[in-house]
Amino acid sequence: MAVIHIDEVQGSDAPGTSGTESSPFKSLGEAFLALGSDNEYRVKKKDDEEYKPAAKSALKKAAAYVEAQQKKRIAAAKRAEKESQEEAAREAALEEAKKIPLVEDPSLPQAILVNITETDPNVVGQLRKSQDEPKEGVRRVRVQGRVHRVAKQGGLIFVTLRRGLDFMQCLLSGTLSKTYGALTLTRETSMEIFGELWEVPAGARAPLDRELRADFFRIIAKAPGGLDAFTNRVPVDGDTQTLLDLRHLTLRHDKPSAILFVRDILESAFHKAYKEMKCTKVSPPALVQTQVEGGATLFKFDYYGETAYLTQSSQLYLETVLPSLGDVYCIEKSFRAEKSLTRRHLSEYTHIEAELDFITFEDLLDHLERLICRVMEIVLENPVATKAVQQYNPEFKKPTQPFKRMRYTEAIEWLNTQEPPILNEEGNPHVFGDDIAEAAERKMTDEIGCIIMLTHFPAEIKSFYMQRAADDSRVTESVDVLVPGVGEVVGGSMRTWDHEELLSAYKREGIDPSSYYWYTDQRKYGSTPHGGYGIGAERSVSKEEHEPTFDNQEDLVLVMMAPSTSAAYGGETLSIWEILEMRLRVVMCGRSREAVEENRKPSSRDQASNPLSMIICRKKVQNCLGKEITKLQESPEVVKNLPVPEG
């Protein structure tokens, strides 16, 4: 009988442990499991103790542990043997399946290619109900899509085919379900299925209450299975970083695709609402030489020897076309070199902006109420969008007028009178002049429980172009629209429209007015009271699709800017193709007056030297494209590790 040592502090249960004083086990159970019960077991619980004989109760527990582990090993061995037999049977079946030819019956009528959502009987024919009824009016069709789900039931294989957001249930039976292609179908495989459309049996459910009973199928491109299968690479419940790194695949899951669809409907709704309000759409530049929201968040780069930036906002350019077009709007990309990696900050986002002429501040607030309510109304008129909203945010309520209006000073008072008070970022009660932090703002909005139009912010924390209030020069005629569960979704204000006041604002903020000559000119030639706002599309969608597992703007970003996913919402690196695209959109860049005059030539086609030009001739674009590609190829820090797309 050997003496086996267990040191519960310094011991180890790793393979190769002998149980001597120099190589003790860590646990009595593992020692029993490795060496059996016919030994003397001595245990040390602390470093400063001597080894002592194991207690009878401890020996009893160790014996029970060994018995349980042995049962598990036996069960695991049986399971492994069964799996091995099943795998062998599967391999044998697959080998047999390879012998079954997959050939289209030439005696069948030619199949008509239809969309999986097509329901017109004149196109898809009549739905079959039973084998006994005549086939009059029944047509043979073929549909194309990607495999979304595969379910095997007896000798039947149910395939859910996906085309975008639409689905069709297809049934493979008989010899067809025994073919190699059918038995090895994988998620995301693209395929074409031929057959007749049937009503689904009573009690069964399928998209549009029908299914395609296949007589033939063709694999277009097979997706991998095994460890490289789609659901293994991007599982629905996978960790966030993996899903972001593989965003190009994650987008194929139900929720991301539905949300992208809702986003499309949302943008369409804005277009429709703006047209109803007689607003004209324009396309301002993405490449500028001016700042709107402060220089700290500008993406800067060299533009043929001059400094240029990716636009933070199209507001200034929208203001320049008010005299020529009246009320205007745009839906364009904006860029902010944000240093904060938060749900509120994206480096690239879709910016919905509008400018309205001949209005008061009250007019601006009324307009925002009408716009938001009308847009949501249009979105919810779409049944697919409504279903997605209800599925991912069942508590969503359509906004109704009027919205609660609250002044900044009232918000400060509200925050300070809570029990306990909601403090500022320094841990002190809020005072006039504080920029209310996101957390405090969201807390207030969620507690009040309705949409809030927070107005009249101090001039010191707002941009230079905002009009000061007539009744209190300390504050601006500005507004943030706050939504429960999301926070700020709209920021707007009346614009400084007096020429001298604007020049004073430049001086106060230390801004060189020479780059803004075109903006300043608007105040010289028939200036008017006007105002506008910006809406983040990502935040708007997050309100509709809000839920704990889909709560961040990052989830709404279609494609990452660089191989590192963090660059999309906090980094400063754009891909070569995005920089190239942005550089080519130089149609209204605010250049200095000297640069404009230097390039000006007396010509009827003088668009190239006009900072408000909407036109670049084809040859100029081609030349620019060639120069930009050459320039970017010479910038290894930009193109490093980035694949070049074919074509």
XYZ file of C-alpha atoms in Angstrom:
647
model
C 0.000 0.000 0.000
C 1.516 3.297 -1.137
C 1.228 6.619 0.667
C -0.351 9.200 -1.610
C 0.000 12.914 -0.817
C -2.618 15.602 -1.532
C -1.568 19.257 -1.148
C -4.694 21.390 -1.657
C -2.560 24.548 -2.029
C 0.531 23.574 -4.035
C -0.558 20.265 -5.573
C -1.539 19.472 -9.162
C -4.051 17.109 -10.766
C -2.291 17.239 -14.122
C -1.424 13.960 -15.888
C 1.883 12.533 -14.650
C 1.364 13.513 -11.008
C 2.741 10.649 -8.865
C 1.391 11.486 -5.405
C 4.774 11.669 -3.699
C 5.656 14.528 -1.345
C 7.547 16.176 -4.180
C 4.678 15.610 -6.671
C 1.420 15.776 -4.684
C -2.111 15.785 -6.079
C -4.317 18.826 -5.514
C -7.614 16.996 -4.870
C -8.447 13.706 -3.193
C -11.030 12.828 -5.844
C -8.548 13.064 -8.721
C -5.987 11.057 -6.732
C -8.597 8.318 -6.177
C -9.501 8.419 -9.871
C -5.865 8.063 -10.949
C -4.530 5.530 -8.398
C -7.535 3.735 -6.900
C -8.730 3.408 -3.317
C -6.225 0.767 -2.142
C -3.705 3.294 -0.892
C -3.098 5.426 2.175
C -4.085 9.031 1.462
C -2.617 11.920 3.405
C -3.868 15.511 2.987
C -2.360 18.945 3.655
C -4.760 21.919 3.517
C -2.313 24.766 4.297
C 1.338 25.455 3.571
C 2.301 25.515 7.248
C 0.558 22.209 8.079
C 1.816 18.629 8.130
C 0.237 15.896 5.982
C -2.588 14.155 7.879
C -4.608 11.010 7.086
C -7.654 11.816 4.958
C -10.930 11.962 6.907
C -13.415 9.111 6.378
C -16.032 11.543 5.047
C -13.512 12.890 2.537
C -12.620 9.339 1.433
C -16.333 8.573 0.995
C -16.830 11.694 -1.161
C -13.769 10.784 -3.215
C -15.133 7.291 -3.843
C -18.479 8.749 -4.963
C -16.643 11.177 -7.246
C -14.703 8.289 -8.824
C -17.913 6.333 -9.391
C -19.582 9.332 -11.049
C -16.566 9.986 -13.262
C -16.396 6.351 -14.318
C -20.080 6.436 -15.294
C -19.450 9.585 -17.316
C -16.512 7.929 -19.060
C -18.597 4.892 -19.915
C -21.421 7.102 -21.223
C -18.954 9.193 -23.217
C -17.401 6.066 -24.701
C -20.831 4.755 -25.719
C -21.738 8.119 -27.160
C -18.485 8.293 -29.099
C -19.041 4.774 -30.411
C -22.585 5.657 -31.475
C -21.404 8.852 -33.152
C -18.677 6.899 -34.896
C -21.229 4.388 -36.165
C -23.560 7.181 -37.271
C -20.709 8.959 -39.027
C -19.745 5.735 -40.760
C -23.362 5.206 -41.797
C -23.566 8.801 -42.992
C -20.394 8.445 -45.019
C -21.718 5.211 -46.505
C -25.035 6.891 -47.322
C -23.203 9.792 -48.937
C -21.164 7.380 -51.025
C -24.395 5.728 -52.145
C -25.945 9.147 -52.744
C -23.129 9.994 -55.141
C -24.340 7.160 -57.326
C -27.828 8.667 -57.664
C -27.894 10.881 -60.753
C -29.407 14.338 -60.410
C -30.984 14.810 -63.815
C -33.906 16.971 -64.847
C -36.765 14.968 -66.375
C -36.835 16.039 -70.033
C -40.527 15.148 -70.302
C -41.508 17.887 -67.849
C -42.548 21.284 -69.211
C -39.989 24.069 -69.198
C -39.945 25.841 -65.832
C -40.716 29.560 -65.634
C -38.290 31.640 -63.545
C -40.280 33.525 -60.883
C -39.466 35.614 -57.835
C -40.105 33.830 -54.548
C -42.601 36.550 -53.590
C -44.589 36.354 -56.823
C -48.247 35.485 -56.177
C -49.981 36.377 -59.454
C -51.726 33.189 -60.715
C -51.095 34.375 -64.273
C -47.375 34.069 -63.533
C -46.981 31.228 -61.012
C -50.126 29.304 -61.922
C -52.734 27.855 -59.584
C -51.659 26.318 -56.280
C -52.130 22.551 -56.153
C -54.149 21.190 -53.255
C -54.113 17.403 -53.755
C -52.807 14.687 -56.031
C -56.339 13.787 -57.084
C -57.406 17.098 -58.583
C -56.615 17.909 -62.219
C -53.475 19.953 -62.891
C -55.305 22.506 -64.992
C -53.784 25.947 -64.484
C -50.770 24.561 -62.588
C -47.393 25.734 -63.844
C -43.903 24.411 -63.389
C -41.710 27.167 -61.958
C -38.146 27.653 -60.794
C -36.917 29.945 -58.032
C -33.461 31.114 -57.027
C -32.099 32.015 -53.625
C -29.811 31.073 -50.765
C -30.398 28.308 -48.267
C -31.557 29.876 -45.015
C -32.579 26.715 -43.160
C -32.525 22.962 -43.777
C -34.681 20.517 -41.805
C -34.769 16.745 -42.343
C -37.851 14.775 -41.378
C -37.885 11.109 -42.292
C -37.339 10.888 -46.031
C -38.211 14.553 -46.545
C -35.933 17.583 -46.635
C -37.460 21.017 -46.014
C -35.392 23.855 -47.446
C -36.159 27.495 -46.622
C -34.893 29.518 -49.554
C -34.041 33.201 -48.974
C -33.956 36.050 -51.453
C -33.167 39.227 -49.573
C -35.851 39.541 -46.883
C -38.218 37.106 -48.591
C -38.523 33.365 -48.026
C -40.036 30.303 -49.676
C -40.429 26.820 -48.243
C -39.304 24.093 -50.623
C -39.817 20.346 -50.200
C -37.425 17.698 -51.498
C -38.825 14.161 -51.417
C -38.407 10.747 -53.008
C -35.196 10.138 -54.916
C -34.435 13.853 -54.944
C -33.982 13.904 -51.152
C -31.489 11.023 -51.344
C -29.081 12.717 -53.736
C -25.649 13.826 -52.586
C -26.466 17.477 -53.190
C -29.605 17.305 -51.047
C -27.941 15.454 -48.165
C -25.059 17.926 -48.000
C -26.994 21.193 -48.301
C -25.457 23.944 -46.175
C -26.628 27.338 -44.956
C -25.945 30.117 -47.512
C -25.578 27.761 -50.474
C -27.064 29.466 -53.538
C -29.326 27.238 -55.573
C -32.180 26.992 -58.048
C -35.180 24.771 -57.316
C -37.734 23.554 -59.874
C -41.244 22.269 -59.220
C -44.896 23.115 -58.627
C -46.406 25.345 -55.963
C -48.742 23.680 -53.461
C -50.896 24.922 -50.635
C -49.383 23.849 -47.329
C -51.381 21.169 -45.456
C -53.913 22.289 -42.861
C -52.209 23.258 -39.603
C -48.837 23.766 -41.268
C -47.192 27.161 -41.664
C -45.019 28.531 -44.445
C -44.377 31.915 -46.070
C -47.465 32.894 -48.102
C -49.025 29.556 -46.996
C -47.460 27.658 -49.866
C -44.477 25.464 -50.641
C -42.561 24.487 -53.738
C -42.531 20.707 -54.171
C -39.344 20.125 -56.075
C -38.783 17.821 -59.024
C -35.232 19.057 -59.645
C -32.652 21.415 -58.181
C -29.339 22.877 -59.204
C -26.557 24.062 -56.900
C -25.233 27.426 -58.086
C -22.465 27.834 -55.485
C -22.028 25.607 -52.449
C -21.196 27.212 -49.096
C -18.767 25.346 -46.811
C -19.870 23.090 -43.993
C -18.080 21.713 -40.947
C -15.960 24.066 -38.866
C -16.067 26.688 -41.620
C -19.867 26.615 -41.853
C -21.656 29.959 -41.808
C -23.300 29.335 -38.425
C -19.940 28.395 -36.898
C -18.160 31.488 -38.178
C -20.909 33.958 -37.240
C -23.251 32.376 -34.681
C -26.259 34.533 -33.836
C -25.179 34.665 -30.190
C -21.475 35.077 -30.980
C -19.290 37.591 -29.172
C -19.567 41.188 -30.350
C -15.997 41.546 -31.614
C -16.271 38.441 -33.814
C -19.570 39.607 -35.263
C -18.065 43.033 -36.000
C -14.914 41.605 -37.570
C -17.110 39.423 -39.789
C -19.759 42.069 -40.400
C -19.847 41.150 -44.097
C -21.305 37.788 -43.049
C -23.190 38.907 -39.932
C -25.410 41.070 -42.148
C -27.016 37.886 -43.513
C -28.687 37.068 -40.198
C -32.382 37.874 -39.816
C -32.061 40.872 -37.522
C -29.299 42.832 -39.294
C -30.962 42.373 -42.685
C -34.338 43.453 -41.297
C -32.793 46.525 -39.717
C -31.030 47.525 -42.921
C -34.400 47.252 -44.633
C -36.038 49.468 -41.999
C -33.241 51.968 -42.489
C -33.996 52.057 -46.217
C -37.694 52.599 -45.509
C -36.772 55.336 -43.024
C -34.698 57.215 -45.595
C -37.480 56.839 -48.165
C -39.926 58.177 -45.577
C -37.778 61.260 -45.036
C -37.667 61.869 -48.782
C -41.440 61.536 -49.039
C -42.097 63.751 -46.017
C -39.739 66.443 -47.289
C -41.424 66.424 -50.691
C -44.793 66.833 -48.986
C -43.314 69.826 -47.164
C -42.054 71.336 -50.445
C -38.367 70.899 -49.591
C -35.825 70.466 -52.391
C -33.054 67.866 -52.168
C -29.488 68.952 -52.888
C -26.120 67.148 -52.778
C -23.523 69.176 -50.843
C -19.817 68.247 -50.941
C -18.117 65.694 -48.753
C -14.776 67.444 -49.251
C -14.528 70.881 -47.630
C -12.145 73.512 -46.307
C -14.400 74.752 -43.521
C -15.477 73.452 -40.138
C -18.968 73.372 -38.686
C -18.731 71.577 -35.346
C -15.184 72.417 -34.218
C -11.737 71.478 -35.455
C -11.089 68.701 -32.939
C -13.268 66.230 -34.832
C -12.139 66.981 -38.389
C -10.650 64.315 -40.652
C -7.820 66.287 -42.284
C -5.765 65.412 -45.356
C -3.730 67.043 -48.105
C -5.682 68.103 -51.179
C -3.182 68.972 -53.914
C -1.075 71.006 -51.523
C -4.004 72.529 -49.657
C -5.579 71.385 -46.397
C -9.028 69.851 -46.774
C -11.410 67.923 -44.541
C -14.137 65.337 -44.755
C -17.360 67.161 -43.999
C -18.753 67.272 -40.467
C -22.053 68.658 -41.674
C -23.673 69.969 -44.853
C -25.408 72.807 -43.008
C -23.330 75.723 -44.296
C -23.755 74.614 -47.891
C -27.484 74.096 -47.475
C -27.733 77.679 -46.256
C -26.095 78.926 -49.462
C -28.853 77.487 -51.661
C -31.782 78.779 -49.602
C -32.075 81.930 -51.775
C -32.126 79.905 -54.991
C -34.226 76.893 -53.992
C -36.146 77.796 -50.859
C -36.379 75.140 -48.130
C -33.799 72.419 -48.773
C -32.579 69.125 -47.340
C -29.965 66.452 -47.939
C -29.253 62.897 -46.828
C -25.490 62.483 -47.012
C -22.530 61.045 -45.124
C -20.861 63.119 -42.415
C -17.584 62.372 -40.672
C -16.368 63.093 -37.155
C -12.918 62.118 -35.871
C -14.438 61.158 -32.543
C -12.076 60.094 -29.768
C -14.854 58.401 -27.803
C -15.606 54.712 -28.292
C -19.259 54.910 -27.262
C -22.687 54.025 -28.604
C -23.259 57.738 -29.224
C -20.207 58.418 -31.387
C -19.613 57.203 -34.923
C -16.840 58.408 -37.190
C -19.044 57.989 -40.260
C -22.802 58.265 -40.259
C -25.749 59.142 -42.466
C -26.730 62.739 -41.797
C -30.236 63.983 -42.566
C -30.100 67.783 -42.652
C -32.473 70.578 -43.638
C -32.508 74.365 -43.736
C -35.718 76.416 -43.720
C -36.062 80.031 -44.857
C -38.207 82.878 -43.459
C -39.027 81.141 -40.164
C -39.072 81.803 -36.432
C -37.745 79.498 -33.734
C -41.297 78.349 -32.974
C -41.747 77.540 -36.664
C -38.624 75.375 -36.503
C -39.901 73.434 -33.485
C -43.322 72.933 -35.078
C -41.685 71.713 -38.285
C -39.603 69.138 -36.388
C -42.693 67.798 -34.630
C -44.562 67.413 -37.903
C -41.576 65.849 -39.664
C -40.809 63.237 -37.004
C -44.444 62.180 -36.656
C -44.993 62.049 -40.411
C -41.825 60.021 -41.036
C -42.786 57.441 -38.416
C -46.270 57.288 -39.898
C -44.859 56.537 -43.354
C -42.442 53.903 -42.009
C -45.229 52.056 -40.218
C -47.324 52.014 -43.382
C -44.869 49.427 -44.720
C -45.928 45.964 -43.449
C -42.407 44.487 -43.549
C -40.957 47.435 -41.635
C -43.830 47.315 -39.141
C -43.223 43.608 -38.531
C -39.511 44.232 -37.926
C -40.211 47.094 -35.525
C -42.753 45.011 -33.599
C -40.399 42.028 -33.460
C -37.301 43.849 -32.249
C -38.960 46.583 -30.219
C -42.462 45.472 -29.200
C -42.764 48.469 -26.844
C -42.219 51.009 -29.625
C -44.914 53.685 -29.705
C -45.526 55.958 -32.654
C -44.756 59.557 -31.597
C -47.626 61.996 -31.372
C -47.798 65.773 -31.172
C -47.206 67.891 -29.224
C -43.735 67.070 -27.880
C -42.750 68.255 -24.418
C -40.758 71.494 -24.633
C -38.199 72.190 -21.921
C -35.633 74.970 -21.642
C -32.024 74.210 -20.735
C -32.452 76.069 -17.423
C -35.480 73.907 -16.599
C -33.433 70.788 -17.321
C -30.687 71.989 -14.964
C -33.296 72.542 -12.261
C -34.844 69.099 -12.881
C -31.458 67.351 -12.596
C -30.601 69.168 -9.362
C -33.952 68.520 -7.653
C -33.965 64.747 -8.047
C -33.452 62.510 -5.023
C -30.536 62.065 -5.116
C -29.509 64.868 -7.514
C -28.119 63.822 -10.897
C -24.608 65.298 -10.853
C -22.408 66.589 -13.668
C -19.265 64.819 -14.881
C -17.197 66.444 -12.096
C -19.542 65.037 -9.466
C -21.113 68.403 -8.656
C -24.642 69.787 -9.056
C -25.298 71.167 -12.529
C -24.886 74.908 -13.023
C -25.716 77.199 -15.920
C -23.072 76.727 -18.601
C -22.582 72.984 -18.058
C -22.740 70.819 -21.152
C -25.188 68.230 -19.831
C -23.545 64.815 -20.140
C -25.134 62.047 -22.184
C -25.807 59.872 -19.124
C -27.629 62.660 -17.292
C -29.535 63.638 -20.419
C -30.641 60.058 -21.050
C -31.580 59.578 -17.395
C -33.794 62.654 -17.494
C -35.424 61.648 -20.781
C -36.086 58.095 -19.633
C -37.504 59.270 -16.303
C -39.839 61.795 -17.922
C -40.774 59.108 -20.430
C -41.607 61.104 -23.549
C -39.938 62.919 -26.429
C -38.422 66.188 -25.189
C -37.474 69.242 -27.211
C -34.683 70.687 -25.045
C -34.150 74.327 -26.038
C -32.172 77.525 -25.390
C -28.673 76.215 -24.666
C -25.945 78.623 -23.475
C -24.075 80.284 -26.342
C -20.699 79.246 -24.875
C -21.371 75.539 -25.451
C -22.910 75.908 -28.908
C -21.516 76.605 -32.384
C -20.641 80.065 -33.686
C -23.466 80.153 -36.230
C -26.356 79.833 -33.752
C -28.681 82.813 -33.273
C -28.864 84.242 -29.763
C -32.294 84.555 -28.160
C -33.837 88.025 -28.195
C -35.075 87.725 -24.597
C -31.799 86.378 -23.149
C -28.513 86.949 -24.973
C -26.801 84.305 -22.833
C -28.622 81.544 -24.684
C -29.177 80.500 -28.283
C -32.322 79.620 -30.176
C -31.233 75.989 -30.288
C -32.920 72.624 -29.788
C -32.015 68.999 -29.149
C -34.755 66.420 -29.611
C -34.347 63.725 -26.950
C -35.994 60.312 -27.260
C -36.413 57.820 -24.385
C -34.100 54.844 -24.735
C -31.912 56.583 -27.311
C -31.044 60.140 -26.289
C -30.446 62.974 -28.725
C -31.599 62.265 -32.283
C -31.932 65.827 -33.610
C -29.851 68.948 -33.095
C -30.936 72.245 -34.603
C -31.061 76.002 -34.235
C -31.877 79.304 -35.809
C -28.833 80.613 -37.681
C -27.087 83.926 -37.121
C -28.348 85.964 -40.052
C -27.000 89.442 -39.306
C -23.750 90.216 -41.146
C -22.028 92.038 -38.280
C -23.082 89.439 -35.722
C -21.583 86.681 -37.877
C -18.278 88.554 -38.218
C -18.226 88.983 -34.438
C -18.834 85.252 -34.028
C -15.857 84.453 -36.277
C -13.673 86.729 -34.169
C -14.972 85.331 -30.890
C -14.236 81.746 -31.955
C -10.879 82.580 -33.544
C -12.063 81.549 -37.011
C -10.388 82.951 -40.122
C -13.310 84.427 -42.099
C -11.470 84.256 -45.442
C -12.356 80.586 -45.920
C -15.972 81.398 -45.178
C -16.353 84.309 -47.613
C -19.061 82.450 -49.520
C -20.980 81.790 -46.290
C -20.597 85.405 -45.142
C -21.850 86.661 -48.511
C -25.241 85.127 -47.744
C -25.644 87.784 -45.016
C -24.786 90.611 -47.426
C -27.246 89.831 -50.201
C -30.747 89.729 -48.755
C -30.282 87.842 -45.504
C -33.336 86.352 -43.789
C -34.260 84.673 -40.493
C -33.662 80.982 -41.122
C -32.854 77.812 -39.251
C -32.164 74.133 -39.650
C -31.165 70.878 -38.027
C -29.402 67.562 -38.405
C -30.709 64.064 -37.696
C -28.560 60.952 -37.300
C -30.136 58.111 -39.274
C -28.425 55.494 -37.100
C -29.885 56.951 -33.903
C -33.319 57.193 -35.512
C -33.269 53.521 -36.477
C -31.944 52.522 -33.052
C -35.101 54.011 -31.551
C -37.303 51.831 -33.730
C -35.197 48.690 -33.335
C -34.082 49.167 -29.729
C -33.616 46.071 -27.563
C -30.893 44.839 -25.176
C -29.207 42.721 -27.838
C -29.457 45.431 -30.459
C -28.808 48.624 -28.606
C -25.817 50.243 -30.257
C -25.304 52.426 -33.301
C -22.361 50.179 -34.193
C -24.905 47.483 -35.057
C -26.301 49.803 -37.732
C -23.036 50.377 -39.562
C -23.082 48.517 -42.854
C -19.348 48.153 -43.537
C -16.301 48.813 -41.402
C -13.889 51.499 -42.636
C -10.740 49.467 -42.063
C -9.730 45.915 -41.075
C -9.995 46.911 -37.411
C -13.678 47.241 -36.606
C -13.053 49.901 -33.997
C -12.093 52.319 -36.740
C -15.737 52.617 -37.693
C -16.652 54.385 -34.506
C -13.551 55.847 -32.956
C -10.531 55.310 -35.188
C -9.088 57.708 -37.730
C -8.269 55.404 -40.671
C -10.407 55.289 -43.800
C -9.968 52.612 -46.448
C -8.316 53.581 -49.716
C -11.582 53.261 -51.585
C -13.534 55.473 -49.191
C -10.871 58.166 -49.291
C -10.825 57.929 -53.073
C -14.594 58.225 -53.273
C -14.636 61.187 -50.920
C -11.853 62.958 -52.820
C -13.740 62.600 -56.085
C -16.871 64.223 -54.653
C -15.361 67.690 -54.921
C -18.354 69.439 -56.429
C -18.944 72.249 -53.938
C -15.734 72.502 -51.925
C -15.505 75.842 -50.132
C -12.199 77.122 -51.483
C -10.606 80.461 -50.770
C -11.578 83.421 -52.957
C -7.945 83.687 -54.123
C -7.910 80.069 -55.298
C -11.164 80.568 -57.143
C -9.970 83.751 -58.865
C -6.642 82.158 -59.780
C -8.368 79.316 -61.606
C -11.147 81.418 -63.113
C -11.176 81.605 -66.883
C -13.734 83.427 -69.050
C -15.787 80.505 -70.307
C -19.416 79.554 -70.597
C -18.487 76.264 -68.931
C -16.963 77.756 -65.807
C -18.187 75.137 -63.337
C -14.744 73.849 -62.345
C -13.784 77.138 -60.671
C -17.151 77.727 -58.994
C -17.235 76.597 -55.347
C -20.951 75.875 -55.698
C -20.606 73.891 -58.921
C -22.644 70.721 -59.227
C -20.830 69.474 -62.331
C -17.461 67.900 -63.023
C -16.883 66.971 -66.656
C -16.061 63.341 -67.450
C -12.490 64.051 -68.515
C -11.790 65.944 -65.297
C -13.121 63.010 -63.259
C -10.960 60.562 -65.215
C -7.851 62.694 -64.705
C -8.658 63.132 -61.016
C -9.217 59.397 -60.604
C -5.839 58.580 -62.108
C -4.049 61.131 -59.932
C -5.787 59.973 -56.762
C -5.007 56.291 -57.362
C -1.350 57.165 -57.951
C -1.249 59.332 -54.824
C -2.898 56.676 -52.666
C -0.636 53.929 -54.001
C 2.292 56.019 -52.759
C 0.822 56.072 -49.232
C 1.707 52.689 -47.708
C 0.143 53.604 -44.374
C -3.212 53.954 -46.164
C -3.128 50.844 -48.347
C -1.371 48.512 -45.929
C -3.220 45.199 -45.546
C -6.160 46.415 -47.630
C -7.262 44.132 -50.499
C -7.804 45.734 -53.897
C -11.241 44.845 -55.328
C -11.335 43.254 -58.764
C -12.469 45.535 -61.570
